[in-house]
Amino acid sequence: MRCLTLANVLRLRGHQCTFVCVQHAGNMITAIKMAGFQVHLLAARHGQYQINEQEPNNYAQWLGCSQHEDAKQTKNILAFNNQPSLESLGMKPDWLVVDSYALNQQWQNQFTGFGIKIFVIDDLADRLHQCDLLLDQTFGRAALDYRHLVPVKSEILAGVDYCLLRPEFLQHRRINNDVSRTGLQVNNKYQILITLGGIDEHNVTERILTIFNQLSLLNTRFVVVLGVNSPWQARIKTLAVKLNIAVTVHVGVNNMAALMSQCDFAIGAAGSTTWERCCVGLPSALLAIADNQEFALSVLANEGIVAKFDLGTLEEDIKSFFYDKNKDEIISTLTAHCKRLVDGAGCRRVVDKMESMHAL
């Protein structure tokens, strides 16, 4: 999603973008094509790839092949051979944007010397990169965290000032400027958004709904958003009908900003959607459903920008939060803090940097 968001803004600036993808489970190839972008597919990969000593990266297995083989296939598409390619069509790229935890400098080194600038998107700060530009949009992240991981000449964009958000989140931020959320009131109608990422591997959504079904939150509606690749679609839709609470289920939405602006509180994963919620001023309680979300969630919670729920104590955390006599004040504070964090102009800043570096 980060690359698709970036590509849409680049296209608005008059640039042409093409995607190179592997058809892994949960891929976004259909969404990319529907957005009007050309997609080149790398060779299908089957079975488990065994990580060797030269690839200590914990995510390397995701590729389904070695980084060298993946780079070779990508180079074949980009042109560096005699077959029909982007270069032979007069489309040699100026930038190669890389967004994969499985790739590091071993892959990126294969593209040096071709006159292409390399832009890495990361949020782990745990491996070496050979790049011209690196982005980590995590709150609390600093350029210093990557200085020892990239060449001296590399530019580093770090922190939420560079969040890659679609333009509609900035639009709904402006729409919501005069809207004051004062917190959940049991006697008023409020909508609680529940979104646990595209897959929600462990079906945390069902756990949350089941817990709320036991509470006495009057006149409260729950808006559930599932990814188009979620394996729980049928199960959650069936559950929603059986529960004693009002639940609306959406799948693969293209109006997330509008949905967020209509809700009063959110429970979600501490992934990239965090910055979308902050931009529109939607107060949230977040969970880390993946290891790479722990850092951001810890910093955000410590700064009072989000409430933190833990998977191990989820029922206790939800009850404690929603039965807290000071919840109105807490939610009002969360709203003010989260909205100050993200202004929605991050993608513009990133594209500005790409254009200025290309002009040099």
PDB file of N, CA and C in Angstrom, residues 82-175:
ATOM      1  N   ASN A  82      18.893  -8.452 -23.628  1.00  0.00           N
ATOM      2  CA  ASN A  82      18.476  -8.205 -25.006  1.00  0.00           C
ATOM      3  C   ASN A  82      16.997  -8.458 -25.259  1.00  0.00           C
ATOM      4  N   GLN A  83      16.244  -8.900 -24.250  1.00  0.00           N
ATOM      5  CA  GLN A  83      14.833  -9.186 -24.477  1.00  0.00           C
ATOM      6  C   GLN A  83      14.020  -7.906 -24.378  1.00  0.00           C
ATOM      7  N   PRO A  84      12.767  -7.890 -24.910  1.00  0.00           N
ATOM      8  CA  PRO A  84      11.917  -6.709 -24.781  1.00  0.00           C
ATOM      9  C   PRO A  84      11.772  -6.334 -23.314  1.00  0.00           C
ATOM     10  N   SER A  85      11.932  -5.066 -23.017  1.00  0.00           N
ATOM     11  CA  SER A  85      11.951  -4.645 -21.623  1.00  0.00           C
ATOM     12  C   SER A  85      11.557  -3.185 -21.525  1.00  0.00           C
ATOM     13  N   LEU A  86      11.545  -2.676 -20.303  1.00  0.00           N
ATOM     14  CA  LEU A  86      11.210  -1.275 -20.107  1.00  0.00           C
ATOM     15  C   LEU A  86      12.200  -0.362 -20.810  1.00  0.00           C
ATOM     16  N   GLU A  87      13.482  -0.705 -20.758  1.00  0.00           N
ATOM     17  CA  GLU A  87      14.501   0.129 -21.388  1.00  0.00           C
ATOM     18  C   GLU A  87      14.329   0.140 -22.901  1.00  0.00           C
ATOM     19  N   SER A  88      14.063  -1.039 -23.495  1.00  0.00           N
ATOM     20  CA  SER A  88      13.914  -1.112 -24.946  1.00  0.00           C
ATOM     21  C   SER A  88      12.674  -0.368 -25.411  1.00  0.00           C
ATOM     22  N   LEU A  89      11.736  -0.154 -24.500  1.00  0.00           N
ATOM     23  CA  LEU A  89      10.532   0.602 -24.827  1.00  0.00           C
ATOM     24  C   LEU A  89      10.698   2.089 -24.513  1.00  0.00           C
ATOM     25  N   GLY A  90      11.919   2.483 -24.211  1.00  0.00           N
ATOM     26  CA  GLY A  90      12.181   3.877 -23.876  1.00  0.00           C
ATOM     27  C   GLY A  90      11.688   4.258 -22.497  1.00  0.00           C
ATOM     28  N   MET A  91      11.641   3.276 -21.583  1.00  0.00           N
ATOM     29  CA  MET A  91      11.076   3.507 -20.257  1.00  0.00           C
ATOM     30  C   MET A  91      12.066   3.152 -19.154  1.00  0.00           C
ATOM     31  N   LYS A  92      13.348   3.356 -19.402  1.00  0.00           N
ATOM     32  CA  LYS A  92      14.324   3.069 -18.356  1.00  0.00           C
ATOM     33  C   LYS A  92      14.005   3.918 -17.128  1.00  0.00           C
ATOM     34  N   PRO A  93      13.872   3.300 -15.963  1.00  0.00           N
ATOM     35  CA  PRO A  93      13.455   4.061 -14.775  1.00  0.00           C
ATOM     36  C   PRO A  93      14.536   5.000 -14.259  1.00  0.00           C
ATOM     37  N   ASP A  94      14.086   6.100 -13.688  1.00  0.00           N
ATOM     38  CA  ASP A  94      14.987   7.023 -13.000  1.00  0.00           C
ATOM     39  C   ASP A  94      15.154   6.608 -11.542  1.00  0.00           C
ATOM     40  N   TRP A  95      14.088   6.039 -10.986  1.00  0.00           N
ATOM     41  CA  TRP A  95      14.092   5.592  -9.593  1.00  0.00           C
ATOM     42  C   TRP A  95      13.649   4.138  -9.516  1.00  0.00           C
ATOM     43  N   LEU A  96      14.261   3.403  -8.618  1.00  0.00           N
ATOM     44  CA  LEU A  96      13.828   2.053  -8.282  1.00  0.00           C
ATOM     45  C   LEU A  96      13.436   2.083  -6.805  1.00  0.00           C
ATOM     46  N   VAL A  97      12.133   1.971  -6.533  1.00  0.00           N
ATOM     47  CA  VAL A  97      11.617   2.031  -5.166  1.00  0.00           C
ATOM     48  C   VAL A  97      11.483   0.613  -4.634  1.00  0.00           C
ATOM     49  N   VAL A  98      12.120   0.339  -3.511  1.00  0.00           N
ATOM     50  CA  VAL A  98      12.179  -1.015  -2.953  1.00  0.00           C
ATOM     51  C   VAL A  98      11.507  -1.020  -1.587  1.00  0.00           C
ATOM     52  N   ASP A  99      10.464  -1.834  -1.451  1.00  0.00           N
ATOM     53  CA  ASP A  99       9.738  -1.928  -0.185  1.00  0.00           C
ATOM     54  C   ASP A  99       9.543  -3.399   0.159  1.00  0.00           C
ATOM     55  N   SER A 100      10.528  -3.993   0.796  1.00  0.00           N
ATOM     56  CA  SER A 100      10.448  -5.403   1.186  1.00  0.00           C
ATOM     57  C   SER A 100      11.408  -5.676   2.331  1.00  0.00           C
ATOM     58  N   TYR A 101      10.894  -6.264   3.394  1.00  0.00           N
ATOM     59  CA  TYR A 101      11.748  -6.630   4.516  1.00  0.00           C
ATOM     60  C   TYR A 101      12.756  -7.709   4.127  1.00  0.00           C
ATOM     61  N   ALA A 102      12.484  -8.419   3.045  1.00  0.00           N
ATOM     62  CA  ALA A 102      13.347  -9.531   2.635  1.00  0.00           C
ATOM     63  C   ALA A 102      14.587  -9.075   1.879  1.00  0.00           C
ATOM     64  N   LEU A 103      14.652  -7.798   1.506  1.00  0.00           N
ATOM     65  CA  LEU A 103      15.751  -7.312   0.673  1.00  0.00           C
ATOM     66  C   LEU A 103      16.671  -6.388   1.455  1.00  0.00           C
ATOM     67  N   ASN A 104      17.960  -6.483   1.133  1.00  0.00           N
ATOM     68  CA  ASN A 104      18.952  -5.602   1.741  1.00  0.00           C
ATOM     69  C   ASN A 104      19.997  -5.236   0.693  1.00  0.00           C
ATOM     70  N   GLN A 105      21.192  -4.849   1.131  1.00  0.00           N
ATOM     71  CA  GLN A 105      22.205  -4.382   0.189  1.00  0.00           C
ATOM     72  C   GLN A 105      22.631  -5.460  -0.813  1.00  0.00           C
ATOM     73  N   GLN A 106      22.486  -6.738  -0.472  1.00  0.00           N
ATOM     74  CA  GLN A 106      22.838  -7.789  -1.425  1.00  0.00           C
ATOM     75  C   GLN A 106      22.020  -7.652  -2.703  1.00  0.00           C
ATOM     76  N   TRP A 107      20.746  -7.365  -2.555  1.00  0.00           N
ATOM     77  CA  TRP A 107      19.858  -7.173  -3.707  1.00  0.00           C
ATOM     78  C   TRP A 107      20.148  -5.829  -4.366  1.00  0.00           C
ATOM     79  N   GLN A 108      20.247  -4.792  -3.573  1.00  0.00           N
ATOM     80  CA  GLN A 108      20.401  -3.438  -4.102  1.00  0.00           C
ATOM     81  C   GLN A 108      21.720  -3.249  -4.838  1.00  0.00           C
ATOM     82  N   ASN A 109      22.765  -3.953  -4.414  1.00  0.00           N
ATOM     83  CA  ASN A 109      24.064  -3.848  -5.087  1.00  0.00           C
ATOM     84  C   ASN A 109      24.007  -4.306  -6.536  1.00  0.00           C
ATOM     85  N   GLN A 110      23.034  -5.130  -6.870  1.00  0.00           N
ATOM     86  CA  GLN A 110      22.904  -5.629  -8.241  1.00  0.00           C
ATOM     87  C   GLN A 110      22.467  -4.533  -9.217  1.00  0.00           C
ATOM     88  N   PHE A 111      22.047  -3.380  -8.692  1.00  0.00           N
ATOM     89  CA  PHE A 111      21.509  -2.325  -9.551  1.00  0.00           C
ATOM     90  C   PHE A 111      22.378  -1.071  -9.568  1.00  0.00           C
ATOM     91  N   THR A 112      23.543  -1.137  -8.943  1.00  0.00           N
ATOM     92  CA  THR A 112      24.455   0.001  -8.999  1.00  0.00           C
ATOM     93  C   THR A 112      25.150   0.025 -10.359  1.00  0.00           C
ATOM     94  N   GLY A 113      25.465   1.213 -10.824  1.00  0.00           N
ATOM     95  CA  GLY A 113      26.166   1.341 -12.096  1.00  0.00           C
ATOM     96  C   GLY A 113      25.273   1.436 -13.307  1.00  0.00           C
ATOM     97  N   PHE A 114      23.953   1.475 -13.110  1.00  0.00           N
ATOM     98  CA  PHE A 114      23.022   1.555 -14.236  1.00  0.00           C
ATOM     99  C   PHE A 114      22.368   2.928 -14.357  1.00  0.00           C
ATOM    100  N   GLY A 115      22.798   3.865 -13.540  1.00  0.00           N
ATOM    101  CA  GLY A 115      22.236   5.210 -13.620  1.00  0.00           C
ATOM    102  C   GLY A 115      20.846   5.322 -13.022  1.00  0.00           C
ATOM    103  N   ILE A 116      20.482   4.401 -12.141  1.00  0.00           N
ATOM    104  CA  ILE A 116      19.178   4.418 -11.487  1.00  0.00           C
ATOM    105  C   ILE A 116      19.365   4.752 -10.008  1.00  0.00           C
ATOM    106  N   LYS A 117      18.572   5.665  -9.506  1.00  0.00           N
ATOM    107  CA  LYS A 117      18.603   5.960  -8.082  1.00  0.00           C
ATOM    108  C   LYS A 117      17.732   4.940  -7.343  1.00  0.00           C
ATOM    109  N   ILE A 118      18.204   4.517  -6.187  1.00  0.00           N
ATOM    110  CA  ILE A 118      17.491   3.509  -5.404  1.00  0.00           C
ATOM    111  C   ILE A 118      16.890   4.154  -4.160  1.00  0.00           C
ATOM    112  N   PHE A 119      15.601   3.921  -3.974  1.00  0.00           N
ATOM    113  CA  PHE A 119      14.836   4.467  -2.854  1.00  0.00           C
ATOM    114  C   PHE A 119      14.306   3.287  -2.037  1.00  0.00           C
ATOM    115  N   VAL A 120      14.740   3.173  -0.793  1.00  0.00           N
ATOM    116  CA  VAL A 120      14.325   2.076   0.087  1.00  0.00           C
ATOM    117  C   VAL A 120      13.298   2.586   1.099  1.00  0.00           C
ATOM    118  N   ILE A 121      12.201   1.845   1.234  1.00  0.00           N
ATOM    119  CA  ILE A 121      11.209   2.111   2.271  1.00  0.00           C
ATOM    120  C   ILE A 121      11.343   1.011   3.319  1.00  0.00           C
ATOM    121  N   ASP A 122      11.537   1.400   4.566  1.00  0.00           N
ATOM    122  CA  ASP A 122      11.791   0.416   5.620  1.00  0.00           C
ATOM    123  C   ASP A 122      11.208   0.930   6.931  1.00  0.00           C
ATOM    124  N   ASP A 123      11.101   0.048   7.916  1.00  0.00           N
ATOM    125  CA  ASP A 123      10.766   0.503   9.263  1.00  0.00           C
ATOM    126  C   ASP A 123      11.367  -0.406  10.331  1.00  0.00           C
ATOM    127  N   LEU A 124      12.356  -1.200   9.931  1.00  0.00           N
ATOM    128  CA  LEU A 124      12.988  -2.123  10.872  1.00  0.00           C
ATOM    129  C   LEU A 124      14.332  -1.629  11.396  1.00  0.00           C
ATOM    130  N   ALA A 125      15.065  -0.906  10.566  1.00  0.00           N
ATOM    131  CA  ALA A 125      16.403  -0.408  10.946  1.00  0.00           C
ATOM    132  C   ALA A 125      17.285  -1.535  11.461  1.00  0.00           C
ATOM    133  N   ASP A 126      17.298  -2.653  10.723  1.00  0.00           N
ATOM    134  CA  ASP A 126      18.042  -3.819  11.203  1.00  0.00           C
ATOM    135  C   ASP A 126      18.979  -4.440  10.177  1.00  0.00           C
ATOM    136  N   ARG A 127      19.191  -3.765   9.008  1.00  0.00           N
ATOM    137  CA  ARG A 127      20.038  -4.366   7.987  1.00  0.00           C
ATOM    138  C   ARG A 127      20.641  -3.277   7.110  1.00  0.00           C
ATOM    139  N   LEU A 128      21.710  -3.634   6.409  1.00  0.00           N
ATOM    140  CA  LEU A 128      22.413  -2.691   5.547  1.00  0.00           C
ATOM    141  C   LEU A 128      21.651  -2.472   4.247  1.00  0.00           C
ATOM    142  N   HIS A 129      21.722  -1.241   3.737  1.00  0.00           N
ATOM    143  CA  HIS A 129      21.096  -0.892   2.462  1.00  0.00           C
ATOM    144  C   HIS A 129      22.095  -0.151   1.582  1.00  0.00           C
ATOM    145  N   GLN A 130      22.022  -0.384   0.288  1.00  0.00           N
ATOM    146  CA  GLN A 130      22.776   0.377  -0.707  1.00  0.00           C
ATOM    147  C   GLN A 130      21.755   1.222  -1.451  1.00  0.00           C
ATOM    148  N   CYS A 131      21.600   2.473  -1.036  1.00  0.00           N
ATOM    149  CA  CYS A 131      20.528   3.287  -1.602  1.00  0.00           C
ATOM    150  C   CYS A 131      20.920   4.758  -1.638  1.00  0.00           C
ATOM    151  N   ASP A 132      20.170   5.505  -2.439  1.00  0.00           N
ATOM    152  CA  ASP A 132      20.343   6.953  -2.510  1.00  0.00           C
ATOM    153  C   ASP A 132      19.424   7.663  -1.525  1.00  0.00           C
ATOM    154  N   LEU A 133      18.257   7.052  -1.291  1.00  0.00           N
ATOM    155  CA  LEU A 133      17.249   7.651  -0.422  1.00  0.00           C
ATOM    156  C   LEU A 133      16.600   6.547   0.401  1.00  0.00           C
ATOM    157  N   LEU A 134      16.393   6.807   1.692  1.00  0.00           N
ATOM    158  CA  LEU A 134      15.715   5.846   2.563  1.00  0.00           C
ATOM    159  C   LEU A 134      14.625   6.560   3.345  1.00  0.00           C
ATOM    160  N   LEU A 135      13.474   5.898   3.441  1.00  0.00           N
ATOM    161  CA  LEU A 135      12.340   6.435   4.190  1.00  0.00           C
ATOM    162  C   LEU A 135      11.919   5.463   5.283  1.00  0.00           C
ATOM    163  N   ASP A 136      11.782   5.975   6.500  1.00  0.00           N
ATOM    164  CA  ASP A 136      11.135   5.253   7.595  1.00  0.00           C
ATOM    165  C   ASP A 136      10.165   6.233   8.234  1.00  0.00           C
ATOM    166  N   GLN A 137       8.867   6.001   8.030  1.00  0.00           N
ATOM    167  CA  GLN A 137       7.846   6.949   8.475  1.00  0.00           C
ATOM    168  C   GLN A 137       7.364   6.689   9.901  1.00  0.00           C
ATOM    169  N   THR A 138       8.081   5.853  10.636  1.00  0.00           N
ATOM    170  CA  THR A 138       7.681   5.501  11.994  1.00  0.00           C
ATOM    171  C   THR A 138       7.853   6.672  12.960  1.00  0.00           C
ATOM    172  N   PHE A 139       6.864   6.881  13.808  1.00  0.00           N
ATOM    173  CA  PHE A 139       6.973   7.904  14.847  1.00  0.00           C
ATOM    174  C   PHE A 139       8.104   7.539  15.808  1.00  0.00           C
ATOM    175  N   GLY A 140       8.948   8.500  16.104  1.00  0.00           N
ATOM    176  CA  GLY A 140      10.070   8.272  17.005  1.00  0.00           C
ATOM    177  C   GLY A 140      11.346   7.854  16.309  1.00  0.00           C
ATOM    178  N   ARG A 141      11.235   7.547  15.025  1.00  0.00           N
ATOM    179  CA  ARG A 141      12.430   7.142  14.281  1.00  0.00           C
ATOM    180  C   ARG A 141      13.231   8.388  13.901  1.00  0.00           C
ATOM    181  N   ALA A 142      14.561   8.273  13.953  1.00  0.00           N
ATOM    182  CA  ALA A 142      15.448   9.379  13.602  1.00  0.00           C
ATOM    183  C   ALA A 142      16.430   8.932  12.533  1.00  0.00           C
ATOM    184  N   ALA A 143      16.938   9.888  11.767  1.00  0.00           N
ATOM    185  CA  ALA A 143      17.908   9.560  10.716  1.00  0.00           C
ATOM    186  C   ALA A 143      19.120   8.844  11.294  1.00  0.00           C
ATOM    187  N   LEU A 144      19.459   9.176  12.518  1.00  0.00           N
ATOM    188  CA  LEU A 144      20.615   8.562  13.167  1.00  0.00           C
ATOM    189  C   LEU A 144      20.457   7.048  13.301  1.00  0.00           C
ATOM    190  N   ASP A 145      19.219   6.568  13.370  1.00  0.00           N
ATOM    191  CA  ASP A 145      18.978   5.128  13.495  1.00  0.00           C
ATOM    192  C   ASP A 145      19.450   4.358  12.266  1.00  0.00           C
ATOM    193  N   TYR A 146      19.569   5.057  11.129  1.00  0.00           N
ATOM    194  CA  TYR A 146      19.966   4.412   9.874  1.00  0.00           C
ATOM    195  C   TYR A 146      21.343   4.837   9.381  1.00  0.00           C
ATOM    196  N   ARG A 147      21.945   5.816  10.034  1.00  0.00           N
ATOM    197  CA  ARG A 147      23.176   6.377   9.492  1.00  0.00           C
ATOM    198  C   ARG A 147      24.256   5.325   9.285  1.00  0.00           C
ATOM    199  N   HIS A 148      24.327   4.351  10.174  1.00  0.00           N
ATOM    200  CA  HIS A 148      25.351   3.302  10.071  1.00  0.00           C
ATOM    201  C   HIS A 148      24.932   2.166   9.136  1.00  0.00           C
ATOM    202  N   LEU A 149      23.716   2.248   8.593  1.00  0.00           N
ATOM    203  CA  LEU A 149      23.193   1.170   7.749  1.00  0.00           C
ATOM    204  C   LEU A 149      23.166   1.526   6.269  1.00  0.00           C
ATOM    205  N   VAL A 150      23.486   2.780   5.935  1.00  0.00           N
ATOM    206  CA  VAL A 150      23.438   3.232   4.545  1.00  0.00           C
ATOM    207  C   VAL A 150      24.733   3.973   4.203  1.00  0.00           C
ATOM    208  N   PRO A 151      25.035   4.153   2.914  1.00  0.00           N
ATOM    209  CA  PRO A 151      26.229   4.906   2.532  1.00  0.00           C
ATOM    210  C   PRO A 151      26.175   6.348   3.039  1.00  0.00           C
ATOM    211  N   VAL A 152      27.323   6.950   3.165  1.00  0.00           N
ATOM    212  CA  VAL A 152      27.413   8.322   3.667  1.00  0.00           C
ATOM    213  C   VAL A 152      26.608   9.283   2.802  1.00  0.00           C
ATOM    214  N   LYS A 153      26.572   9.034   1.499  1.00  0.00           N
ATOM    215  CA  LYS A 153      25.886   9.932   0.568  1.00  0.00           C
ATOM    216  C   LYS A 153      24.365   9.809   0.624  1.00  0.00           C
ATOM    217  N   SER A 154      23.853   8.788   1.280  1.00  0.00           N
ATOM    218  CA  SER A 154      22.410   8.532   1.281  1.00  0.00           C
ATOM    219  C   SER A 154      21.641   9.613   2.040  1.00  0.00           C
ATOM    220  N   GLU A 155      20.507   9.998   1.465  1.00  0.00           N
ATOM    221  CA  GLU A 155      19.573  10.887   2.153  1.00  0.00           C
ATOM    222  C   GLU A 155      18.617  10.018   2.972  1.00  0.00           C
ATOM    223  N   ILE A 156      18.262  10.472   4.177  1.00  0.00           N
ATOM    224  CA  ILE A 156      17.379   9.713   5.055  1.00  0.00           C
ATOM    225  C   ILE A 156      16.194  10.588   5.461  1.00  0.00           C
ATOM    226  N   LEU A 157      14.997  10.088   5.200  1.00  0.00           N
ATOM    227  CA  LEU A 157      13.769  10.741   5.637  1.00  0.00           C
ATOM    228  C   LEU A 157      13.184   9.899   6.763  1.00  0.00           C
ATOM    229  N   ALA A 158      13.126  10.450   7.963  1.00  0.00           N
ATOM    230  CA  ALA A 158      12.686   9.666   9.117  1.00  0.00           C
ATOM    231  C   ALA A 158      11.606  10.403   9.900  1.00  0.00           C
ATOM    232  N   GLY A 159      10.595   9.650  10.317  1.00  0.00           N
ATOM    233  CA  GLY A 159       9.548  10.204  11.162  1.00  0.00           C
ATOM    234  C   GLY A 159       8.240  10.430  10.430  1.00  0.00           C
ATOM    235  N   VAL A 160       7.221  10.810  11.192  1.00  0.00           N
ATOM    236  CA  VAL A 160       5.864  10.912  10.651  1.00  0.00           C
ATOM    237  C   VAL A 160       5.654  12.112   9.736  1.00  0.00           C
ATOM    238  N   ASP A 161       6.607  13.022   9.670  1.00  0.00           N
ATOM    239  CA  ASP A 161       6.492  14.117   8.701  1.00  0.00           C
ATOM    240  C   ASP A 161       6.499  13.589   7.274  1.00  0.00           C
ATOM    241  N   TYR A 162       6.902  12.337   7.100  1.00  0.00           N
ATOM    242  CA  TYR A 162       7.009  11.745   5.761  1.00  0.00           C
ATOM    243  C   TYR A 162       6.055  10.564   5.574  1.00  0.00           C
ATOM    244  N   CYS A 163       4.968  10.551   6.337  1.00  0.00           N
ATOM    245  CA  CYS A 163       3.975   9.484   6.196  1.00  0.00           C
ATOM    246  C   CYS A 163       3.383   9.481   4.793  1.00  0.00           C
ATOM    247  N   LEU A 164       3.327   8.305   4.187  1.00  0.00           N
ATOM    248  CA  LEU A 164       2.772   8.167   2.841  1.00  0.00           C
ATOM    249  C   LEU A 164       1.270   7.933   2.937  1.00  0.00           C
ATOM    250  N   LEU A 165       0.519   9.022   2.951  1.00  0.00           N
ATOM    251  CA  LEU A 165      -0.933   8.945   3.047  1.00  0.00           C
ATOM    252  C   LEU A 165      -1.583   9.412   1.759  1.00  0.00           C
ATOM    253  N   ARG A 166      -2.690   8.788   1.411  1.00  0.00           N
ATOM    254  CA  ARG A 166      -3.441   9.205   0.230  1.00  0.00           C
ATOM    255  C   ARG A 166      -4.058  10.585   0.473  1.00  0.00           C
ATOM    256  N   PRO A 167      -4.275  11.369  -0.592  1.00  0.00           N
ATOM    257  CA  PRO A 167      -4.767  12.748  -0.432  1.00  0.00           C
ATOM    258  C   PRO A 167      -6.085  12.857   0.319  1.00  0.00           C
ATOM    259  N   GLU A 168      -6.947  11.819   0.249  1.00  0.00           N
ATOM    260  CA  GLU A 168      -8.255  11.931   0.898  1.00  0.00           C
ATOM    261  C   GLU A 168      -8.157  12.050   2.418  1.00  0.00           C
ATOM    262  N   PHE A 169      -7.061  11.573   2.989  1.00  0.00           N
ATOM    263  CA  PHE A 169      -6.925  11.712   4.440  1.00  0.00           C
ATOM    264  C   PHE A 169      -6.680  13.162   4.834  1.00  0.00           C
ATOM    265  N   LEU A 170      -5.938  13.878   4.014  1.00  0.00           N
ATOM    266  CA  LEU A 170      -5.749  15.307   4.251  1.00  0.00           C
ATOM    267  C   LEU A 170      -7.064  16.047   4.043  1.00  0.00           C
ATOM    268  N   GLN A 171      -7.838  15.638   3.032  1.00  0.00           N
ATOM    269  CA  GLN A 171      -9.131  16.273   2.770  1.00  0.00           C
ATOM    270  C   GLN A 171     -10.082  16.094   3.949  1.00  0.00           C
ATOM    271  N   HIS A 172     -10.141  14.883   4.487  1.00  0.00           N
ATOM    272  CA  HIS A 172     -11.046  14.634   5.615  1.00  0.00           C
ATOM    273  C   HIS A 172     -10.514  15.235   6.907  1.00  0.00           C
ATOM    274  N   ARG A 173      -9.225  15.434   6.984  1.00  0.00           N
ATOM    275  CA  ARG A 173      -8.665  16.156   8.133  1.00  0.00           C
ATOM    276  C   ARG A 173      -9.203  17.582   8.138  1.00  0.00           C
ATOM    277  N   ARG A 174      -9.245  18.194   6.957  1.00  0.00           N
ATOM    278  CA  ARG A 174      -9.745  19.566   6.858  1.00  0.00           C
ATOM    279  C   ARG A 174     -11.240  19.624   7.139  1.00  0.00           C
ATOM    280  N   ILE A 175     -11.976  18.621   6.642  1.00  0.00           N
ATOM    281  CA  ILE A 175     -13.411  18.563   6.891  1.00  0.00           C
ATOM    282  C   ILE A 175     -13.692  18.452   8.385  1.00  0.00           C
TER     283      ILE A 175
END
